[in-house]
Coordinates of C-alpha atoms in Angstrom, one line a residue:
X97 CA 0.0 0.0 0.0
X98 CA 2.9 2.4 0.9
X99 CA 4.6 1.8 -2.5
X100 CA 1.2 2.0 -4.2
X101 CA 0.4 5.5 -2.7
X102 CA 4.6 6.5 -3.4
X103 CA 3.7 6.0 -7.4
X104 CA 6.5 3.1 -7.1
X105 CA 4.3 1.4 -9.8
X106 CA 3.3 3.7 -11.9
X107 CA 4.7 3.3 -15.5
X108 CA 7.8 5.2 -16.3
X109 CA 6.7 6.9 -19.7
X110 CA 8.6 9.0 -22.6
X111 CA 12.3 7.3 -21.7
X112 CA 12.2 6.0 -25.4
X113 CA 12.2 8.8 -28.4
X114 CA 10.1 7.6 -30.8
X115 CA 10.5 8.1 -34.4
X116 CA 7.4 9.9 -34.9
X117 CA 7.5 13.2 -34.3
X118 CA 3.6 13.3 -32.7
X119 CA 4.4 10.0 -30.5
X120 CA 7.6 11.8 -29.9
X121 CA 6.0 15.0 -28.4
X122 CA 3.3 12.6 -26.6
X123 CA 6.4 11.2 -24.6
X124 CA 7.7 14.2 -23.6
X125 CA 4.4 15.6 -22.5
X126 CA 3.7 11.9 -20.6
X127 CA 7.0 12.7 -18.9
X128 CA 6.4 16.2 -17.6
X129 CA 3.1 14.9 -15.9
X130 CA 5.3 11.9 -14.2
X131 CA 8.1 14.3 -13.2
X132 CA 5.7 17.1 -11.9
X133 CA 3.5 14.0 -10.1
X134 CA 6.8 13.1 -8.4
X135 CA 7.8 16.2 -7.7
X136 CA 4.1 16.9 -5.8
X137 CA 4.2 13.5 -4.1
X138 CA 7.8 14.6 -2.9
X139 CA 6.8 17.7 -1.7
X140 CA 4.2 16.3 0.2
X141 CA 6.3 13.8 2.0
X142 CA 9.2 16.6 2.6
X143 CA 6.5 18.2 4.5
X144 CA 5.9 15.0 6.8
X145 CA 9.4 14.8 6.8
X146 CA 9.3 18.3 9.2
X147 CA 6.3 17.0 11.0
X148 CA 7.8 13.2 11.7
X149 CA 10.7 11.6 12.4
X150 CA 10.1 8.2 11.0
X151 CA 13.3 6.6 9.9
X152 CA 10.8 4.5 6.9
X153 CA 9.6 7.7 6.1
X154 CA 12.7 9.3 5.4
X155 CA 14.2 5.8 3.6
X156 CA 11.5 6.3 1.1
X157 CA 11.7 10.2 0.9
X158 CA 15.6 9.4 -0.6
X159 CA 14.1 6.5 -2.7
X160 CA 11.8 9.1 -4.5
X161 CA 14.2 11.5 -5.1
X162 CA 16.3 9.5 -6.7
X163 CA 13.4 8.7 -9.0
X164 CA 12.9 11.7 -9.7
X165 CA 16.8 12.9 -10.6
X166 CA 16.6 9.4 -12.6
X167 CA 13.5 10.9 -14.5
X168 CA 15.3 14.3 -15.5
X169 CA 18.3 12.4 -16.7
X170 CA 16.7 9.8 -18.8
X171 CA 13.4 11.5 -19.9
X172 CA 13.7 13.5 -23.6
X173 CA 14.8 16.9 -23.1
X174 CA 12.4 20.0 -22.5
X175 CA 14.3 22.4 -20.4
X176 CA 17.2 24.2 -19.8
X177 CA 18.9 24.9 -17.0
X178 CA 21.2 27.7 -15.8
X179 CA 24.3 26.7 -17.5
X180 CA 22.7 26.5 -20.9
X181 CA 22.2 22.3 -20.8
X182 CA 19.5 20.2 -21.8
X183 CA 17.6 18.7 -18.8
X184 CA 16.7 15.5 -19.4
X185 CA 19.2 15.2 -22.4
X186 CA 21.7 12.3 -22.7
X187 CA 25.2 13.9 -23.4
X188 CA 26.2 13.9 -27.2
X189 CA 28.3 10.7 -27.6
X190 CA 29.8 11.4 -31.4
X191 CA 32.7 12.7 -29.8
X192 CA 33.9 9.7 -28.3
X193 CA 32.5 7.0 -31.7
X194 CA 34.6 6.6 -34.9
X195 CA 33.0 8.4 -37.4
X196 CA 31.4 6.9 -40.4
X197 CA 33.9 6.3 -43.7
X198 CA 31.2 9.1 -44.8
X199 CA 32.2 11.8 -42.5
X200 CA 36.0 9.8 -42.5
X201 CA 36.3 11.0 -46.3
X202 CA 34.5 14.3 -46.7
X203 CA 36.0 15.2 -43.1
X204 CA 38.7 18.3 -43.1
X205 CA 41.5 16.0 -41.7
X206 CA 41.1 14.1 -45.2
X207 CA 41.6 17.4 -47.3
X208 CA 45.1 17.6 -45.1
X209 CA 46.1 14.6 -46.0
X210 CA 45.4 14.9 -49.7
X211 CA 47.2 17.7 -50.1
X212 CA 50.6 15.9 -48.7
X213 CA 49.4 13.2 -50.7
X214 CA 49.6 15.0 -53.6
X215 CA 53.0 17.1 -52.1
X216 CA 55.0 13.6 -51.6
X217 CA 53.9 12.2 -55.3
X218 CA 55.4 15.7 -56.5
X219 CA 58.2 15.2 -54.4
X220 CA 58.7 11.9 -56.4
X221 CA 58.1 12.8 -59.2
X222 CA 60.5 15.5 -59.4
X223 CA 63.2 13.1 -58.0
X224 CA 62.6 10.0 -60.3
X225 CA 63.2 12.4 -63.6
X226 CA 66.7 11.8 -63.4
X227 CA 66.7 7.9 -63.1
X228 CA 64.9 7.9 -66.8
X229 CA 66.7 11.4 -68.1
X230 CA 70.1 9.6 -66.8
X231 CA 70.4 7.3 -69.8
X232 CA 70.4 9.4 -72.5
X233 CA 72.1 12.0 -70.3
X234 CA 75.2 9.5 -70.2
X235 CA 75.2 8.4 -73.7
X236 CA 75.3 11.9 -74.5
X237 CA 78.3 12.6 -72.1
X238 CA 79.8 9.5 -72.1
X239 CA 79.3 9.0 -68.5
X240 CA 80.2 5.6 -67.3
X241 CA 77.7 3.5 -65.0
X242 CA 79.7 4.4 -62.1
X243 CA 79.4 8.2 -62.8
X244 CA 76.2 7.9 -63.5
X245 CA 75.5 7.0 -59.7
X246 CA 77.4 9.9 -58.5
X247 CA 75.5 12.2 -60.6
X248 CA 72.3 10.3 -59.2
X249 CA 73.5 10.5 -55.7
X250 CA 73.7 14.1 -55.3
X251 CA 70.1 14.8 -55.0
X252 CA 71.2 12.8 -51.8
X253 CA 74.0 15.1 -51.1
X254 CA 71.4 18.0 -50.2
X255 CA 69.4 15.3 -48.3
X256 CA 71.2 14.6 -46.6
X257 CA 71.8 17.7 -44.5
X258 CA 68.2 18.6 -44.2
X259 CA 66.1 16.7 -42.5
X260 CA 67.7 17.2 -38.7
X261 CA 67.5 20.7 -39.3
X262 CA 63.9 20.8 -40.8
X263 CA 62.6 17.9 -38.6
X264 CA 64.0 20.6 -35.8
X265 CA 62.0 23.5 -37.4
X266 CA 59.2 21.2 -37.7
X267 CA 58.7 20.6 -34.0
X268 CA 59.4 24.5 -33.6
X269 CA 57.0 26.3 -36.3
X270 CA 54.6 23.1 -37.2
X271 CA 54.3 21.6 -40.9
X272 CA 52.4 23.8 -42.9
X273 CA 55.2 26.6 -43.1
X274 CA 58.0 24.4 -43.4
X275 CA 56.6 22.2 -46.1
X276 CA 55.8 25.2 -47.9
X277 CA 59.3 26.7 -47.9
X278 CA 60.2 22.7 -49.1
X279 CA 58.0 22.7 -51.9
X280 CA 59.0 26.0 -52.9
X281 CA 62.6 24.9 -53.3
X282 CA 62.3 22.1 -54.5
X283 CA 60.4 23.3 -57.5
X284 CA 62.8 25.7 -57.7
X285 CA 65.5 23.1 -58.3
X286 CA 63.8 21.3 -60.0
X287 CA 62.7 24.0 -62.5
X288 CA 66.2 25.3 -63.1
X289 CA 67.5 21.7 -63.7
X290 CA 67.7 22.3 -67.6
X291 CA 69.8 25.4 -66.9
X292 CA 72.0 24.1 -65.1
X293 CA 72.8 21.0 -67.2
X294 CA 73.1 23.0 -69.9
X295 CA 75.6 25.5 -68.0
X296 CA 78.0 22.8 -66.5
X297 CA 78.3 19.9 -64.7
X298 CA 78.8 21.7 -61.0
X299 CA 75.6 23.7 -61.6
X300 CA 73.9 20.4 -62.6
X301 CA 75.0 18.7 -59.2
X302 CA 74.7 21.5 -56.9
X303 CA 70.5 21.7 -58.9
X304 CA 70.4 18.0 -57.6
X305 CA 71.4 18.9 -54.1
X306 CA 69.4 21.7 -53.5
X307 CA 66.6 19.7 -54.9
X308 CA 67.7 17.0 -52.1
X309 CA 67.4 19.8 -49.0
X310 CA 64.0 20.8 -50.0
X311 CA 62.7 17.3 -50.0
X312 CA 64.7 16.4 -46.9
X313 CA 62.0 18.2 -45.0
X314 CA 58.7 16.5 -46.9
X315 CA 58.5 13.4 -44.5
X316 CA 59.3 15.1 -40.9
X317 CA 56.1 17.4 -42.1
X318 CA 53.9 14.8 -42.9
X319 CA 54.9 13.3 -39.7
X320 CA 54.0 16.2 -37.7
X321 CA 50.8 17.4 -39.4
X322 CA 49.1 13.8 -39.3
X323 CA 50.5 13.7 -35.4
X324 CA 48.5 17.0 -35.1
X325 CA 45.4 16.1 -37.1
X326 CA 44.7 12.3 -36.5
X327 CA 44.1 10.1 -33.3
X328 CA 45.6 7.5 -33.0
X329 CA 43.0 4.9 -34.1
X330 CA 43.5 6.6 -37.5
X331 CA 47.2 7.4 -37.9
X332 CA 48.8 4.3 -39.7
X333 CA 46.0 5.1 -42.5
X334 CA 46.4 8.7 -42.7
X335 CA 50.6 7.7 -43.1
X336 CA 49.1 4.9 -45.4
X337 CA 46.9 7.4 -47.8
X338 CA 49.7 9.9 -47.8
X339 CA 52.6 7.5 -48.7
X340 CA 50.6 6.3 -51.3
X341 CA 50.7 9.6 -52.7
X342 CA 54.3 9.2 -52.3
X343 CA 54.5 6.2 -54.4
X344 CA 52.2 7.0 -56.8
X345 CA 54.6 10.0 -57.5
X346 CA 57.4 7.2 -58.4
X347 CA 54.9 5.4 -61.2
X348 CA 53.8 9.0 -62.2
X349 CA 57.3 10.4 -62.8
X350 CA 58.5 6.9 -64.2
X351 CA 55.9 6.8 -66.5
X352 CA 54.9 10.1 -67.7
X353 CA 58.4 10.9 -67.7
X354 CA 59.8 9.2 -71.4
X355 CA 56.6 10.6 -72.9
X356 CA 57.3 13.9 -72.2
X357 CA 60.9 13.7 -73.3
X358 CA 59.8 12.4 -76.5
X359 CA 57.3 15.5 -76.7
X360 CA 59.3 18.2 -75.2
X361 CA 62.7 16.8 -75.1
X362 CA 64.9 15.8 -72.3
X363 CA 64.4 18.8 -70.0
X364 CA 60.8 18.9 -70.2
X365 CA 59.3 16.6 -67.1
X366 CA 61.8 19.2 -65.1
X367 CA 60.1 22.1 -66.3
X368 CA 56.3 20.9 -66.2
X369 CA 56.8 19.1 -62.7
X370 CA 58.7 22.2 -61.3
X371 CA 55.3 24.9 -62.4
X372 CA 53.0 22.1 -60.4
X373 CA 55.5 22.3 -57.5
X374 CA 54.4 26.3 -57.5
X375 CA 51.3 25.7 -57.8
X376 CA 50.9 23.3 -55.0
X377 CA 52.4 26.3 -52.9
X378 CA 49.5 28.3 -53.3
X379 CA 46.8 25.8 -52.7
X380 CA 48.3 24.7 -49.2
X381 CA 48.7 28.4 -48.1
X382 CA 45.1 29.2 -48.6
X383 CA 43.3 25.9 -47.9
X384 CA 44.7 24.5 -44.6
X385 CA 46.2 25.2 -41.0
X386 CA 48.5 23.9 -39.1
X387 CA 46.5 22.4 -36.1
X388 CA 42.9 21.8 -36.2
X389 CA 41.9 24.3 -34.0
X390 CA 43.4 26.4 -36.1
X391 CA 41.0 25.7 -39.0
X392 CA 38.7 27.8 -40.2
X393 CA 36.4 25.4 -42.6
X394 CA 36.3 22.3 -39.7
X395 CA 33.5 21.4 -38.2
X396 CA 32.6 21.2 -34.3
X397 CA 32.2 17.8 -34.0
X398 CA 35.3 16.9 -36.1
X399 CA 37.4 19.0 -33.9
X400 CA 35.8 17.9 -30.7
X401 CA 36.5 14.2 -32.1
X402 CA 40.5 14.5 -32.9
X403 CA 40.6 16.7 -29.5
X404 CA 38.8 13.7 -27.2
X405 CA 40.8 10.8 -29.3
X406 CA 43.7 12.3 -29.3
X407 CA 45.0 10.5 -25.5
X408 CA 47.6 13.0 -24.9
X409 CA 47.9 16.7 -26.0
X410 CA 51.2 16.9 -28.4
X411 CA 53.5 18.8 -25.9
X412 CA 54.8 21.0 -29.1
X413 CA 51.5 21.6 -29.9
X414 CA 51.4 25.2 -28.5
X415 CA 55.0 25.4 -27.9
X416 CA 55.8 29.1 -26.4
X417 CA 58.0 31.3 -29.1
X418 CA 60.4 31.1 -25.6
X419 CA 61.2 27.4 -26.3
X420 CA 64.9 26.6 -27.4
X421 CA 64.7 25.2 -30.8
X422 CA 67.9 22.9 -30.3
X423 CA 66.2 19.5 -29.1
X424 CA 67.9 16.9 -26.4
X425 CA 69.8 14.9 -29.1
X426 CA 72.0 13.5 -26.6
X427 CA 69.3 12.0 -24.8
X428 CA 67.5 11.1 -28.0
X429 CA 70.2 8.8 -28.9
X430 CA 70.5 7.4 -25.8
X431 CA 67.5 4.9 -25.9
X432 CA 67.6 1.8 -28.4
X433 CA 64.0 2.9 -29.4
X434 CA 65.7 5.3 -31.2
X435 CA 68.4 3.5 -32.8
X436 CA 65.6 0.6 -33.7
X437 CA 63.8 3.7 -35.9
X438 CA 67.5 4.5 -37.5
X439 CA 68.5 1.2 -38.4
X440 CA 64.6 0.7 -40.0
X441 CA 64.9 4.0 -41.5
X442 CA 68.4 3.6 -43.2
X443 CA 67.5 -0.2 -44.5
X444 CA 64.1 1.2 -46.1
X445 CA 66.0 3.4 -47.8
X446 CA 69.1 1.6 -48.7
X447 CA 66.1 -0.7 -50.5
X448 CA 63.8 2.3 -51.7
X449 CA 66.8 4.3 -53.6
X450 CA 68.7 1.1 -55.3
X451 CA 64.9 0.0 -56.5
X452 CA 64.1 3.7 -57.9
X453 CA 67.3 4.3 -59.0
X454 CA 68.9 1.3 -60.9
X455 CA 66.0 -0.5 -62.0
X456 CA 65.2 1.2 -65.5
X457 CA 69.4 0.9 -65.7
X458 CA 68.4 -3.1 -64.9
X459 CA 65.6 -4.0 -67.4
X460 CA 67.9 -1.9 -70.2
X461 CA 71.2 -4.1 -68.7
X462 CA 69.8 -7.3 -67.9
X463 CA 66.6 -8.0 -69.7
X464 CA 67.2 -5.6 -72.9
X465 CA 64.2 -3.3 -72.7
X466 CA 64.0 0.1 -74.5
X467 CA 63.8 3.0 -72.3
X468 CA 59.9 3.5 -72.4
X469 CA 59.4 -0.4 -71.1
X470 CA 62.2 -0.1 -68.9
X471 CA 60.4 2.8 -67.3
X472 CA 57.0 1.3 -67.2
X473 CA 58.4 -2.4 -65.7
X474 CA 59.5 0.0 -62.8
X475 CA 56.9 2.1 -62.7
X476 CA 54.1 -0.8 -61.8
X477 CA 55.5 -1.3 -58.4
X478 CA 55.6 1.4 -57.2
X479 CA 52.0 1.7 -57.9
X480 CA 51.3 -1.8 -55.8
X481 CA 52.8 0.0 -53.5
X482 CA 50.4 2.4 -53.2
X483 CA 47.6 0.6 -52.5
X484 CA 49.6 -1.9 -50.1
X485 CA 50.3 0.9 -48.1
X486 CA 47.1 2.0 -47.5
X487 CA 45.4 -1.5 -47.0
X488 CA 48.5 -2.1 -44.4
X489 CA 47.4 1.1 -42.5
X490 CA 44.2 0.1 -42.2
X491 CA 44.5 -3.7 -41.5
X492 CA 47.0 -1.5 -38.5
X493 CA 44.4 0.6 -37.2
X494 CA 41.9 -2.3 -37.0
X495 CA 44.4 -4.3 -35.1
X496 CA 45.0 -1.3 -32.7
X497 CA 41.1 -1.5 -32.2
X498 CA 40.6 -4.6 -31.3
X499 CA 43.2 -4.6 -29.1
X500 CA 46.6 -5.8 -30.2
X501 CA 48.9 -3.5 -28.2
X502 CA 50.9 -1.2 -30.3
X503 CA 53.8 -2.5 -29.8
X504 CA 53.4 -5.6 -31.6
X505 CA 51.1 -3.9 -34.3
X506 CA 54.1 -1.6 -35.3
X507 CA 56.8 -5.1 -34.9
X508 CA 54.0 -7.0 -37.1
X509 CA 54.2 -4.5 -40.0
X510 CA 57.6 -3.6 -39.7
X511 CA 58.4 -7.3 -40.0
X512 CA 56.1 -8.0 -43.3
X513 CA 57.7 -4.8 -44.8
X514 CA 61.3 -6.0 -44.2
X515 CA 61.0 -10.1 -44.5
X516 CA 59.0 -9.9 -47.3
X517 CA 60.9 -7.8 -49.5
X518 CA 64.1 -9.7 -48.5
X519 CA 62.4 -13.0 -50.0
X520 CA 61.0 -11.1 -52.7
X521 CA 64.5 -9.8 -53.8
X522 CA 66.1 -13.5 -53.8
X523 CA 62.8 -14.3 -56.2
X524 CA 64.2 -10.9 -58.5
X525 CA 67.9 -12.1 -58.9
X526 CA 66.5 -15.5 -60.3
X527 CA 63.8 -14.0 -62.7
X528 CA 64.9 -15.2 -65.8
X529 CA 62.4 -12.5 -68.2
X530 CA 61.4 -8.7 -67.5
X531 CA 57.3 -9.7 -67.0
X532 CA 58.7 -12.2 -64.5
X533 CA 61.1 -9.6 -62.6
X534 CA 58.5 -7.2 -62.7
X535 CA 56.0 -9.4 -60.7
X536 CA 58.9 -9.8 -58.0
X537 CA 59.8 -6.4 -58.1
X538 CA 56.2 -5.7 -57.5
X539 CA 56.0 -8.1 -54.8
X540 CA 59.2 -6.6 -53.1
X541 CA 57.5 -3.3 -53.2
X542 CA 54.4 -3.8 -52.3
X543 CA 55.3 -5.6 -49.0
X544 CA 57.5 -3.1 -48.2
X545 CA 55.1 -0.3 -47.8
X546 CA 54.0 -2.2 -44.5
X547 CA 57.2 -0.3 -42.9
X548 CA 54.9 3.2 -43.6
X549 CA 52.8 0.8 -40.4
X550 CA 55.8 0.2 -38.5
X551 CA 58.6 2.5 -37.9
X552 CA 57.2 5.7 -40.1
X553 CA 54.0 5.5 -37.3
X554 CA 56.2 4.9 -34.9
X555 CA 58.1 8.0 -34.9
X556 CA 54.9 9.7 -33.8
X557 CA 54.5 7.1 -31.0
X558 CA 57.4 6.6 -29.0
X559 CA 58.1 10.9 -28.7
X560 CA 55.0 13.2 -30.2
X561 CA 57.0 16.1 -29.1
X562 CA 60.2 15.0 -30.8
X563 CA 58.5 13.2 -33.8
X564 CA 60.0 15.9 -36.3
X565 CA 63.6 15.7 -35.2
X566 CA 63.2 11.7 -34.5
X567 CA 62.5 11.8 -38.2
X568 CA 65.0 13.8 -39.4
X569 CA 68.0 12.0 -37.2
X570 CA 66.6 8.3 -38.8
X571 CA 66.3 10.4 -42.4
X572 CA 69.9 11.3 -42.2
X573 CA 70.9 8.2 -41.6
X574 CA 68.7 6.1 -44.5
X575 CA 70.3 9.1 -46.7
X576 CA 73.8 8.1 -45.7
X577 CA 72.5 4.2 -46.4
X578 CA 71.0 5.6 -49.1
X579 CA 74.3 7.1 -50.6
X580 CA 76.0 4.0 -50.2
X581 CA 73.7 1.9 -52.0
X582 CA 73.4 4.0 -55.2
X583 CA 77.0 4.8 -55.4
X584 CA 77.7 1.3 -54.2
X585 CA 75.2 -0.4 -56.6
X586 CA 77.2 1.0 -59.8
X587 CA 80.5 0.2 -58.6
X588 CA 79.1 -3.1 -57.2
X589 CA 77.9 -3.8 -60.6
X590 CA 81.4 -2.7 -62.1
X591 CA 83.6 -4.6 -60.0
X592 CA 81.3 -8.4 -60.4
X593 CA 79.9 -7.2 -63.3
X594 CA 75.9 -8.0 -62.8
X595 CA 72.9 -7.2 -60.6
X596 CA 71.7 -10.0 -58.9
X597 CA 75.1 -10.3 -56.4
X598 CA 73.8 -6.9 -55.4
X599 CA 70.1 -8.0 -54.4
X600 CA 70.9 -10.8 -52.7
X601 CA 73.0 -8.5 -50.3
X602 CA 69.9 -6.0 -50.2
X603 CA 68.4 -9.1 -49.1
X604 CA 70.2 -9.9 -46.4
X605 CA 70.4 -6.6 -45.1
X606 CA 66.5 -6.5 -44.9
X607 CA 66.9 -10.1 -42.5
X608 CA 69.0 -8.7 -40.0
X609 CA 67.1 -5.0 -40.0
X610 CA 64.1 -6.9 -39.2
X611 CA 65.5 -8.7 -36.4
X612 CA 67.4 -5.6 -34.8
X613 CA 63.9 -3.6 -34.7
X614 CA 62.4 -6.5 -33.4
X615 CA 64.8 -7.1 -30.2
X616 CA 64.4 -3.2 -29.4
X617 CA 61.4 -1.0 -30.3
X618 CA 58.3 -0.3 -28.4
X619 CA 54.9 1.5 -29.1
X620 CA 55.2 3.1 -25.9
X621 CA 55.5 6.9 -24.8
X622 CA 59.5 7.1 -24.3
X623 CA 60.9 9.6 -22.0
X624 CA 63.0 12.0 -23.4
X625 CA 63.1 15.0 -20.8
X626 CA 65.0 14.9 -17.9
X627 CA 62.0 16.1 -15.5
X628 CA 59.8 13.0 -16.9
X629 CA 58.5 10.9 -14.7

């Protein structure tokens, strides 16, 4: 009887929205009667509360008004209180769900990415020109194969020196100026190339270099601009769609490349992919930001989801101007996390520069291809690799997901991008036809873009603040690799006097690379600073 006349059984009405919008108003009306009937039965029994001292009295007293504060909570809103919220409206949850591959692709963070998609397949572009223009540039010289790799090389020369310096300015003044001033110059060199080779052979190498320090700072941006845009859940395939980009540039420059020369002779891909590095200038300066707060076109609940996902705040997110621009490298190199990103680094791109340099020179060599086939055979990988890379970064992010620690994620991709290319390259020095080399070459490359899942993400991982500089000292050194494998590669070939000797090293390399980042890298936050706990 007492829980009869306390309304315990009366129907709770109105806690479900209907869909129809009558029903829907019928709810909330049902509601406001049960909440205002509780909230007279209540003030009924708060006045026998004054009059009586009843212990019972008092036990049911608390039950109803925590019926009542249930009621406000759950029912459909129809008030607002003081602060400006909803009562009786459940807290907006899209902040804290993935969105929908709708909103994932027409989202502002995807317009980001595109656009360093679109910078690194430029930045490829304009480096892979030379690999094709070198032929006919030696025959008309009479440069030997040896040479050749020098003149090759010094777009490493330049790339050498730039990425600890721009990963340093990277971490200082974010990615959207820096990879501006990158672009800028390398278009610039890359422009100018025809002058220069026509002027003399120091203006032609010191083109190439200066073409190599503007592109020395094109990865330690991406790095930094998908730390700042992306959670976590989503970083390996933002890395994944902008990498394709990367490679994409490769099959773009490989291919278009001979075309162009046969249209507009040898210097013309320079000149053509130089104006669309200019171009690409002025698009990034008007149509993004460096942070996502700093956006202008981004939408509230996109930037309330990348602000909630994101776990930790990027400490160089709002650095002060105060901050000293020199970063700890002592302490940097003082963890093997660090030396496990070098080593992958300078293996990926001891493999990545002998593939895109010497492969049209090993189709024309070994299988006798002209140099439009010889360009295309190399081109298709490059192009698997592209779409490997971005189904690796999101088989990553679906592993991350459901739970796989990141650690093991990142050792998991890292290991398919280094074993499988090592196999693959054994499969290449066998291939007895071009159509057959191809499909190992495209193997080779296509598994290797799993690496854009290990170590590239990983740099983001193990130090957000430091990600730009990590970059740049693990650049450095796969330039230095880099150096040795394309100079090494002609002489290599010079000295034994074919190819395949020099793949089945590459392939050995990639075995013991893969075990070194194995034994010592982590997914975990490392501690740099001194003061960390």
């Amino acid at each position: 009887m007492l829980n009869s006349s306390l309304g315990f059984n009366r129907p709770i009405r109105g806690l479900a929205l209907p869909f129809s919008e009558n029903r829907k108003i019928i709810g909330i009306n049902a509601c406001k009667l049960q909440i205002s009937s509780h909230f007279h039965d209540f003030s009924q029994r708060k006045f026998l509360k004054n009059a009586s001292s009843s212990s019972l009295l008092r036990i049911q007293l608390r039950r109803r008004r925590n019926e009542v504060e249930k009621l406000l909570f759950m029912c459909p809103p129809f008030g607002v209180s003081s602060n400006g919220a909803q009562f009786g409206s459940i807290p907006d949850q899209r902040g804290t769900q993935s969105p929908s591959f709708a909103e994932f692709i027409t989202s502002e963070r995807i317009k980001v990415v595109a656009m360093l998609a679109l910078a690194l397949a430029l930045c490829n572009a304009d480096r892979v020109v030379m690999s094709v223009a070198i032929v006919p540039l030696s025959l008309a010289h009479g440069w030997s194969t040896s040479f050749s790799g020098i003149v090759q090389s010094s777009f490493l020369w330049g790339y050498l020196i730039s990425p600890i310096a721009g990963g340093a300015l990277v971490d200082y003044y974010g990615g959207k100026v820096v990879m501006a001033w990158g672009v800028a110059l390398w278009s610039l060199s890359t422009f100018l190339t025809p002058w220069a080779a026509e002027t003399s052979l120091w203006a032609l190498l010191f083109a190439r270099a200066m073409l190599g320090v503007g592109e020395g700072v094109a990865l330690p941006c991406m790095n930094n601009m998908i730390a700042r845009w992306f959670p976590q859940t989503e970083r390996a395939r933002a890395v994944g769609i902008a990498m394709a980009g990367f490679q994409l540039g490769n099959a773009i420059g490989l291919t278009l490349s001979p075309i162009l020369m046969s249209q507009a002779g040898i210097f013309g891909p320079f000149v053509i992919f130089g104006l669309c590095g200019f171009l690409w200038v002025l698009v990034w300066l008007s149509a993004t930001s460096s942070t996502p707060d700093q956006s202008r076109q981004i939408s509230k609940y996109e930037l309330d989801y990348i602000m909630k996902e994101r776990k930790k705040p990027l400490a160089g997110e709002k650095k002060p101007k105060a901050t000293k621009v020199v970063p700890p490298f002592r302490r940097l190199l003082s963890k093997m996390p660090t030396w496990s990103l070098i080593v992958a680094n300078a293996m990926h791109s001891w493999g990545f520069f002998v593939i895109l340099s010497w492969m049209p020179i090993y189709f024309n060599s070994v299988h006798h291809v002209d140099l439009r086939q010889a360009a295309w055979f190399s081109a298709v990988p490059w192009s698997m690799m592209a779409l490997m890379g971005f189904l690796a970064g999101m088989w990553s992010d679906l592993l991350i997901k459901n739970g796989s620690s990141i650690t093991l994620t990142r050792k998991i991709m890292q290991s398919i991008g280094f074993l499988g290319p090592g196999i693959s390259l054994i499969g290449l020095a066998t291939a007895k036809s071009p159509f057959i080399a191809s499909a190992w070459l495209s193997l080779a490359v296509g598994l290797k873009s799993f690496s854009h899942s290990g170590f590239l993400v990983n740099l983001q991982e193990i130090a957000p603040q430091y990600s730009g500089v990590l970059h740049g000292l693990s650049n450095t050194a796969g330039t230095l690799a880099a150096i040795v494998g394309t100079v090494g590669a002609g002489f290599f070939v010079e000295l034994v006097g074919s190819f395949q000797g020099f793949l089945l090293l590459t392939s050995l390399l990639y075995f013991l690379a893969a075990l070194f980042y194995n034994i010592f890298s982590t997914g975990e936050r490392v501690h740099f600073d001194e003061t960390a706990p």
